[in-house]
Amino acid sequence: MELVKGVNRKEPKLRETRLSIFSFICALLTLAYFNIFLMTSNGLPLFSNLFLQIVPGMGVVSALLSFTRLNYKKRFALWALGLFLFMLICVFIVGFIEFATYTKP
């Protein structure tokens, strides 16, 4: 005899939002392209490349929009924002090292 009803209730499964998955894919594409760009660059300005402007922008906007959805997981959006922050820190570190190494105009 059970005194408490509903002990074996299962929690509803939460899904990832499509926007967060899209932002994570954008972050992975940007990271791959960023690595290829840094390995093959010949002193071209980093932000003149259109791919490194549009895709991260779309990824950040879609990650922020995925936070407006209720009852959905936001794990991929957090990972995407973390990857974008990592790439931004890398740009500043690489720029600082390049400036410190080549101080002549």
mmCIF file of N, CA and C in Angstrom:
data_model
loop_
_atom_site.group_PDB
_atom_site.id
_atom_site.type_symbol
_atom_site.label_atom_id
_atom_site.label_comp_id
_atom_site.label_asym_id
_atom_site.label_seq_id
_atom_site.Cartn_x
_atom_site.Cartn_y
_atom_site.Cartn_z
ATOM 1 N N MET A 1 0.833 -1.167 0.000
ATOM 2 C CA MET A 1 0.000 0.000 0.000
ATOM 3 C C MET A 1 0.886 1.242 0.000
ATOM 4 N N GLU A 2 0.610 2.116 -0.958
ATOM 5 C CA GLU A 2 1.403 3.337 -1.071
ATOM 6 C C GLU A 2 0.717 4.481 -0.350
ATOM 7 N N LEU A 3 1.486 5.187 0.405
ATOM 8 C CA LEU A 3 0.946 6.347 1.087
ATOM 9 C C LEU A 3 1.116 7.608 0.259
ATOM 10 N N VAL A 4 2.107 7.600 -0.604
ATOM 11 C CA VAL A 4 2.383 8.776 -1.429
ATOM 12 C C VAL A 4 2.182 8.372 -2.882
ATOM 13 N N LYS A 5 1.295 9.076 -3.543
ATOM 14 C CA LYS A 5 1.053 8.771 -4.948
ATOM 15 C C LYS A 5 2.023 9.561 -5.816
ATOM 16 N N GLY A 6 2.412 8.961 -6.889
ATOM 17 C CA GLY A 6 3.240 9.661 -7.856
ATOM 18 C C GLY A 6 4.713 9.708 -7.509
ATOM 19 N N VAL A 7 5.208 8.743 -6.780
ATOM 20 C CA VAL A 7 6.613 8.735 -6.423
ATOM 21 C C VAL A 7 7.469 8.446 -7.651
ATOM 22 N N ASN A 8 6.986 7.641 -8.550
ATOM 23 C CA ASN A 8 7.759 7.236 -9.720
ATOM 24 C C ASN A 8 7.505 8.141 -10.926
ATOM 25 N N ARG A 9 7.146 9.373 -10.681
ATOM 26 C CA ARG A 9 6.932 10.296 -11.798
ATOM 27 C C ARG A 9 8.256 10.620 -12.452
ATOM 28 N N LYS A 10 8.231 10.655 -13.752
ATOM 29 C CA LYS A 10 9.428 11.025 -14.487
ATOM 30 C C LYS A 10 9.352 12.497 -14.854
ATOM 31 N N GLU A 11 10.504 13.139 -14.805
ATOM 32 C CA GLU A 11 10.578 14.539 -15.212
ATOM 33 C C GLU A 11 10.481 14.604 -16.728
ATOM 34 N N PRO A 12 9.852 15.619 -17.255
ATOM 35 C CA PRO A 12 9.807 15.719 -18.721
ATOM 36 C C PRO A 12 11.198 15.974 -19.288
ATOM 37 N N LYS A 13 11.497 15.306 -20.384
ATOM 38 C CA LYS A 13 12.811 15.476 -20.995
ATOM 39 C C LYS A 13 12.869 16.823 -21.699
ATOM 40 N N LEU A 14 13.926 17.541 -21.431
ATOM 41 C CA LEU A 14 14.125 18.839 -22.053
ATOM 42 C C LEU A 14 15.013 18.676 -23.272
ATOM 43 N N ARG A 15 14.665 19.354 -24.337
ATOM 44 C CA ARG A 15 15.440 19.294 -25.571
ATOM 45 C C ARG A 15 16.293 20.540 -25.702
ATOM 46 N N GLU A 16 17.288 20.430 -26.574
ATOM 47 C CA GLU A 16 18.094 21.595 -26.924
ATOM 48 C C GLU A 16 17.328 22.440 -27.938
ATOM 49 N N THR A 17 17.524 23.726 -27.872
ATOM 50 C CA THR A 17 16.887 24.580 -28.873
ATOM 51 C C THR A 17 17.652 24.478 -30.187
ATOM 52 N N ARG A 18 16.954 24.689 -31.267
ATOM 53 C CA ARG A 18 17.597 24.646 -32.580
ATOM 54 C C ARG A 18 18.567 25.809 -32.739
ATOM 55 N N LEU A 19 18.239 26.930 -32.126
ATOM 56 C CA LEU A 19 19.131 28.081 -32.206
ATOM 57 C C LEU A 19 20.457 27.819 -31.502
ATOM 58 N N SER A 20 20.422 27.114 -30.385
ATOM 59 C CA SER A 20 21.670 26.835 -29.684
ATOM 60 C C SER A 20 22.513 25.834 -30.462
ATOM 61 N N ILE A 21 21.891 24.875 -31.105
ATOM 62 C CA ILE A 21 22.644 23.939 -31.942
ATOM 63 C C ILE A 21 23.245 24.670 -33.131
ATOM 64 N N PHE A 22 22.481 25.578 -33.733
ATOM 65 C CA PHE A 22 22.997 26.364 -34.848
ATOM 66 C C PHE A 22 24.165 27.242 -34.412
ATOM 67 N N SER A 23 24.073 27.846 -33.241
ATOM 68 C CA SER A 23 25.169 28.691 -32.764
ATOM 69 C C SER A 23 26.408 27.863 -32.462
ATOM 70 N N PHE A 24 26.238 26.642 -31.961
ATOM 71 C CA PHE A 24 27.384 25.777 -31.698
ATOM 72 C C PHE A 24 28.054 25.353 -33.006
ATOM 73 N N ILE A 25 27.260 25.071 -34.029
ATOM 74 C CA ILE A 25 27.830 24.726 -35.338
ATOM 75 C C ILE A 25 28.572 25.929 -35.918
ATOM 76 N N CYS A 26 28.003 27.115 -35.770
ATOM 77 C CA CYS A 26 28.697 28.331 -36.228
ATOM 78 C C CYS A 26 30.014 28.526 -35.486
ATOM 79 N N ALA A 27 30.024 28.243 -34.188
ATOM 80 C CA ALA A 27 31.250 28.390 -33.405
ATOM 81 C C ALA A 27 32.312 27.395 -33.853
ATOM 82 N N LEU A 28 31.909 26.160 -34.137
ATOM 83 C CA LEU A 28 32.879 25.172 -34.607
ATOM 84 C C LEU A 28 33.424 25.534 -35.981
ATOM 85 N N LEU A 29 32.555 25.998 -36.878
ATOM 86 C CA LEU A 29 33.020 26.424 -38.202
ATOM 87 C C LEU A 29 33.966 27.609 -38.098
ATOM 88 N N THR A 30 33.631 28.552 -37.242
ATOM 89 C CA THR A 30 34.476 29.726 -37.069
ATOM 90 C C THR A 30 35.820 29.348 -36.470
ATOM 91 N N LEU A 31 35.814 28.442 -35.504
ATOM 92 C CA LEU A 31 37.068 28.009 -34.900
ATOM 93 C C LEU A 31 37.950 27.308 -35.923
ATOM 94 N N ALA A 32 37.364 26.444 -36.732
ATOM 95 C CA ALA A 32 38.153 25.748 -37.758
ATOM 96 C C ALA A 32 38.697 26.743 -38.777
ATOM 97 N N TYR A 33 37.855 27.662 -39.240
ATOM 98 C CA TYR A 33 38.303 28.633 -40.230
ATOM 99 C C TYR A 33 39.331 29.592 -39.637
ATOM 100 N N PHE A 34 39.150 29.948 -38.376
ATOM 101 C CA PHE A 34 40.090 30.837 -37.697
ATOM 102 C C PHE A 34 41.469 30.189 -37.599
ATOM 103 N N ASN A 35 41.505 28.895 -37.273
ATOM 104 C CA ASN A 35 42.787 28.190 -37.192
ATOM 105 C C ASN A 35 43.453 28.105 -38.554
ATOM 106 N N ILE A 36 42.687 27.783 -39.582
ATOM 107 C CA ILE A 36 43.239 27.716 -40.936
ATOM 108 C C ILE A 36 43.727 29.086 -41.373
ATOM 109 N N PHE A 37 42.973 30.124 -41.058
ATOM 110 C CA PHE A 37 43.343 31.487 -41.440
ATOM 111 C C PHE A 37 44.641 31.919 -40.752
ATOM 112 N N LEU A 38 44.793 31.578 -39.469
ATOM 113 C CA LEU A 38 46.015 31.961 -38.754
ATOM 114 C C LEU A 38 47.233 31.196 -39.255
ATOM 115 N N MET A 39 47.036 29.957 -39.678
ATOM 116 C CA MET A 39 48.172 29.178 -40.174
ATOM 117 C C MET A 39 48.618 29.612 -41.562
ATOM 118 N N THR A 40 47.699 30.147 -42.357
ATOM 119 C CA THR A 40 48.039 30.494 -43.741
ATOM 120 C C THR A 40 48.099 31.984 -43.994
ATOM 121 N N SER A 41 47.949 32.818 -42.971
ATOM 122 C CA SER A 41 47.922 34.257 -43.206
ATOM 123 C C SER A 41 49.311 34.788 -43.520
ATOM 124 N N ASN A 42 49.344 35.775 -44.378
ATOM 125 C CA ASN A 42 50.604 36.417 -44.760
ATOM 126 C C ASN A 42 50.595 37.877 -44.335
ATOM 127 N N GLY A 43 50.107 38.153 -43.159
ATOM 128 C CA GLY A 43 50.073 39.514 -42.670
ATOM 129 C C GLY A 43 48.836 40.279 -43.099
ATOM 130 N N LEU A 44 47.813 39.585 -43.604
ATOM 131 C CA LEU A 44 46.577 40.266 -43.971
ATOM 132 C C LEU A 44 45.822 40.651 -42.709
ATOM 133 N N PRO A 45 45.092 41.743 -42.749
ATOM 134 C CA PRO A 45 44.313 42.105 -41.555
ATOM 135 C C PRO A 45 43.252 41.043 -41.259
ATOM 136 N N LEU A 46 43.117 40.730 -39.996
ATOM 137 C CA LEU A 46 42.229 39.645 -39.590
ATOM 138 C C LEU A 46 40.768 39.974 -39.834
ATOM 139 N N PHE A 47 40.368 41.194 -39.572
ATOM 140 C CA PHE A 47 38.955 41.526 -39.635
ATOM 141 C C PHE A 47 38.497 41.985 -41.009
ATOM 142 N N SER A 48 39.365 41.911 -42.012
ATOM 143 C CA SER A 48 38.926 42.210 -43.369
ATOM 144 C C SER A 48 38.257 41.007 -44.008
ATOM 145 N N ASN A 49 38.389 39.841 -43.398
ATOM 146 C CA ASN A 49 37.791 38.631 -43.916
ATOM 147 C C ASN A 49 36.302 38.615 -43.567
ATOM 148 N N LEU A 50 35.472 38.456 -44.574
ATOM 149 C CA LEU A 50 34.023 38.528 -44.370
ATOM 150 C C LEU A 50 33.490 37.327 -43.598
ATOM 151 N N PHE A 51 34.104 36.158 -43.774
ATOM 152 C CA PHE A 51 33.643 34.959 -43.072
ATOM 153 C C PHE A 51 33.797 35.109 -41.573
ATOM 154 N N LEU A 52 34.888 35.746 -41.140
ATOM 155 C CA LEU A 52 35.123 35.911 -39.709
ATOM 156 C C LEU A 52 34.317 37.054 -39.110
ATOM 157 N N GLN A 53 33.442 37.674 -39.896
ATOM 158 C CA GLN A 53 32.557 38.709 -39.374
ATOM 159 C C GLN A 53 31.107 38.237 -39.332
ATOM 160 N N ILE A 54 30.654 37.575 -40.394
ATOM 161 C CA ILE A 54 29.240 37.227 -40.498
ATOM 162 C C ILE A 54 28.879 35.995 -39.670
ATOM 163 N N VAL A 55 29.635 34.918 -39.815
ATOM 164 C CA VAL A 55 29.279 33.667 -39.137
ATOM 165 C C VAL A 55 29.353 33.796 -37.616
ATOM 166 N N PRO A 56 30.398 34.401 -37.030
ATOM 167 C CA PRO A 56 30.356 34.566 -35.572
ATOM 168 C C PRO A 56 29.235 35.485 -35.110
ATOM 169 N N GLY A 57 28.925 36.497 -35.893
ATOM 170 C CA GLY A 57 27.806 37.374 -35.533
ATOM 171 C C GLY A 57 26.489 36.627 -35.496
ATOM 172 N N MET A 58 26.271 35.786 -36.513
ATOM 173 C CA MET A 58 25.041 34.982 -36.533
ATOM 174 C C MET A 58 25.029 33.993 -35.370
ATOM 175 N N GLY A 59 26.196 33.423 -35.043
ATOM 176 C CA GLY A 59 26.270 32.468 -33.943
ATOM 177 C C GLY A 59 25.990 33.102 -32.588
ATOM 178 N N VAL A 60 26.541 34.287 -32.368
ATOM 179 C CA VAL A 60 26.307 34.970 -31.086
ATOM 180 C C VAL A 60 24.850 35.395 -30.961
ATOM 181 N N VAL A 61 24.286 35.924 -32.040
ATOM 182 C CA VAL A 61 22.876 36.352 -31.998
ATOM 183 C C VAL A 61 21.964 35.157 -31.761
ATOM 184 N N SER A 62 22.219 34.039 -32.438
ATOM 185 C CA SER A 62 21.357 32.873 -32.237
ATOM 186 C C SER A 62 21.545 32.274 -30.845
ATOM 187 N N ALA A 63 22.754 32.353 -30.279
ATOM 188 C CA ALA A 63 22.958 31.873 -28.908
ATOM 189 C C ALA A 63 22.201 32.741 -27.912
ATOM 190 N N LEU A 64 22.238 34.051 -28.118
ATOM 191 C CA LEU A 64 21.503 34.935 -27.207
ATOM 192 C C LEU A 64 19.995 34.781 -27.365
ATOM 193 N N LEU A 65 19.548 34.538 -28.587
ATOM 194 C CA LEU A 65 18.111 34.315 -28.793
ATOM 195 C C LEU A 65 17.649 32.985 -28.201
ATOM 196 N N SER A 66 18.538 32.008 -28.134
ATOM 197 C CA SER A 66 18.137 30.716 -27.565
ATOM 198 C C SER A 66 17.909 30.814 -26.059
ATOM 199 N N PHE A 67 18.468 31.832 -25.417
ATOM 200 C CA PHE A 67 18.229 32.006 -23.992
ATOM 201 C C PHE A 67 16.821 32.513 -23.698
ATOM 202 N N THR A 68 16.094 32.962 -24.704
ATOM 203 C CA THR A 68 14.734 33.432 -24.482
ATOM 204 C C THR A 68 13.728 32.286 -24.454
ATOM 205 N N ARG A 69 14.123 31.105 -24.916
ATOM 206 C CA ARG A 69 13.224 29.954 -24.926
ATOM 207 C C ARG A 69 13.115 29.359 -23.534
ATOM 208 N N LEU A 70 11.920 29.094 -23.100
ATOM 209 C CA LEU A 70 11.695 28.491 -21.793
ATOM 210 C C LEU A 70 11.541 26.981 -21.948
ATOM 211 N N ASN A 71 11.849 26.256 -20.913
ATOM 212 C CA ASN A 71 11.741 24.800 -20.850
ATOM 213 C C ASN A 71 12.601 24.098 -21.898
ATOM 214 N N TYR A 72 13.730 24.674 -22.229
ATOM 215 C CA TYR A 72 14.686 24.054 -23.129
ATOM 216 C C TYR A 72 16.065 24.145 -22.498
ATOM 217 N N LYS A 73 16.929 23.210 -22.867
ATOM 218 C CA LYS A 73 18.310 23.265 -22.394
ATOM 219 C C LYS A 73 19.079 24.303 -23.199
ATOM 220 N N LYS A 74 20.083 24.862 -22.578
ATOM 221 C CA LYS A 74 20.912 25.872 -23.243
ATOM 222 C C LYS A 74 22.387 25.487 -23.229
ATOM 223 N N ARG A 75 22.686 24.193 -23.151
ATOM 224 C CA ARG A 75 24.062 23.742 -23.027
ATOM 225 C C ARG A 75 24.891 24.109 -24.252
ATOM 226 N N PHE A 76 24.359 23.881 -25.456
ATOM 227 C CA PHE A 76 25.120 24.177 -26.658
ATOM 228 C C PHE A 76 25.312 25.679 -26.845
ATOM 229 N N ALA A 77 24.362 26.471 -26.399
ATOM 230 C CA ALA A 77 24.515 27.927 -26.492
ATOM 231 C C ALA A 77 25.643 28.397 -25.569
ATOM 232 N N LEU A 78 25.734 27.822 -24.394
ATOM 233 C CA LEU A 78 26.819 28.181 -23.483
ATOM 234 C C LEU A 78 28.171 27.752 -24.039
ATOM 235 N N TRP A 79 28.229 26.564 -24.642
ATOM 236 C CA TRP A 79 29.471 26.116 -25.264
ATOM 237 C C TRP A 79 29.857 27.025 -26.422
ATOM 238 N N ALA A 80 28.876 27.435 -27.212
ATOM 239 C CA ALA A 80 29.161 28.316 -28.355
ATOM 240 C C ALA A 80 29.692 29.661 -27.883
ATOM 241 N N LEU A 81 29.051 30.241 -26.874
ATOM 242 C CA LEU A 81 29.536 31.518 -26.358
ATOM 243 C C LEU A 81 30.931 31.376 -25.744
ATOM 244 N N GLY A 82 31.199 30.240 -25.112
ATOM 245 C CA GLY A 82 32.531 29.987 -24.584
ATOM 246 C C GLY A 82 33.580 29.893 -25.688
ATOM 247 N N LEU A 83 33.236 29.235 -26.791
ATOM 248 C CA LEU A 83 34.164 29.153 -27.918
ATOM 249 C C LEU A 83 34.410 30.520 -28.545
ATOM 250 N N PHE A 84 33.350 31.318 -28.679
ATOM 251 C CA PHE A 84 33.524 32.661 -29.231
ATOM 252 C C PHE A 84 34.389 33.524 -28.322
ATOM 253 N N LEU A 85 34.212 33.400 -27.016
ATOM 254 C CA LEU A 85 35.043 34.141 -26.074
ATOM 255 C C LEU A 85 36.498 33.674 -26.144
ATOM 256 N N PHE A 86 36.707 32.376 -26.285
ATOM 257 C CA PHE A 86 38.053 31.836 -26.435
ATOM 258 C C PHE A 86 38.721 32.394 -27.684
ATOM 259 N N MET A 87 37.994 32.461 -28.794
ATOM 260 C CA MET A 87 38.572 32.989 -30.028
ATOM 261 C C MET A 87 38.890 34.477 -29.895
ATOM 262 N N LEU A 88 38.048 35.222 -29.197
ATOM 263 C CA LEU A 88 38.305 36.647 -28.996
ATOM 264 C C LEU A 88 39.562 36.860 -28.155
ATOM 265 N N ILE A 89 39.726 36.059 -27.116
ATOM 266 C CA ILE A 89 40.930 36.149 -26.290
ATOM 267 C C ILE A 89 42.159 35.791 -27.118
ATOM 268 N N CYS A 90 42.039 34.775 -27.965
ATOM 269 C CA CYS A 90 43.171 34.389 -28.824
ATOM 270 C C CYS A 90 43.549 35.500 -29.788
ATOM 271 N N VAL A 91 42.561 36.208 -30.332
ATOM 272 C CA VAL A 91 42.853 37.320 -31.244
ATOM 273 C C VAL A 91 43.651 38.389 -30.516
ATOM 274 N N PHE A 92 43.262 38.722 -29.291
ATOM 275 C CA PHE A 92 43.990 39.737 -28.535
ATOM 276 C C PHE A 92 45.390 39.275 -28.158
ATOM 277 N N ILE A 93 45.540 38.003 -27.787
ATOM 278 C CA ILE A 93 46.863 37.503 -27.419
ATOM 279 C C ILE A 93 47.777 37.457 -28.631
ATOM 280 N N VAL A 94 47.273 36.957 -29.762
ATOM 281 C CA VAL A 94 48.089 36.909 -30.985
ATOM 282 C C VAL A 94 48.444 38.317 -31.437
ATOM 283 N N GLY A 95 47.502 39.245 -31.357
ATOM 284 C CA GLY A 95 47.787 40.630 -31.725
ATOM 285 C C GLY A 95 48.815 41.266 -30.820
ATOM 286 N N PHE A 96 48.740 40.991 -29.518
ATOM 287 C CA PHE A 96 49.712 41.545 -28.586
ATOM 288 C C PHE A 96 51.099 40.969 -28.838
ATOM 289 N N ILE A 97 51.186 39.671 -29.075
ATOM 290 C CA ILE A 97 52.490 39.051 -29.341
ATOM 291 C C ILE A 97 53.063 39.571 -30.645
ATOM 292 N N GLU A 98 52.211 39.742 -31.651
ATOM 293 C CA GLU A 98 52.693 40.284 -32.925
ATOM 294 C C GLU A 98 53.177 41.717 -32.757
ATOM 295 N N PHE A 99 52.471 42.513 -31.973
ATOM 296 C CA PHE A 99 52.883 43.892 -31.730
ATOM 297 C C PHE A 99 54.176 43.946 -30.930
ATOM 298 N N ALA A 100 54.313 43.052 -29.956
ATOM 299 C CA ALA A 100 55.519 43.050 -29.132
ATOM 300 C C ALA A 100 56.732 42.536 -29.913
ATOM 301 N N THR A 101 56.508 41.658 -30.866
ATOM 302 C CA THR A 101 57.615 41.102 -31.635
ATOM 303 C C THR A 101 58.077 42.064 -32.730
ATOM 304 N N TYR A 102 57.156 42.651 -33.453
ATOM 305 C CA TYR A 102 57.468 43.551 -34.563
ATOM 306 C C TYR A 102 57.097 44.981 -34.189
ATOM 307 N N THR A 103 57.955 45.625 -33.429
ATOM 308 C CA THR A 103 57.633 46.971 -32.945
ATOM 309 C C THR A 103 57.927 48.046 -33.981
ATOM 310 N N LYS A 104 58.700 47.737 -35.020
ATOM 311 C CA LYS A 104 59.005 48.744 -36.030
ATOM 312 C C LYS A 104 57.816 48.910 -36.974
ATOM 313 N N PRO A 105 57.568 50.138 -37.428
ATOM 314 C CA PRO A 105 56.443 50.341 -38.354
ATOM 315 C C PRO A 105 56.723 49.803 -39.735
#
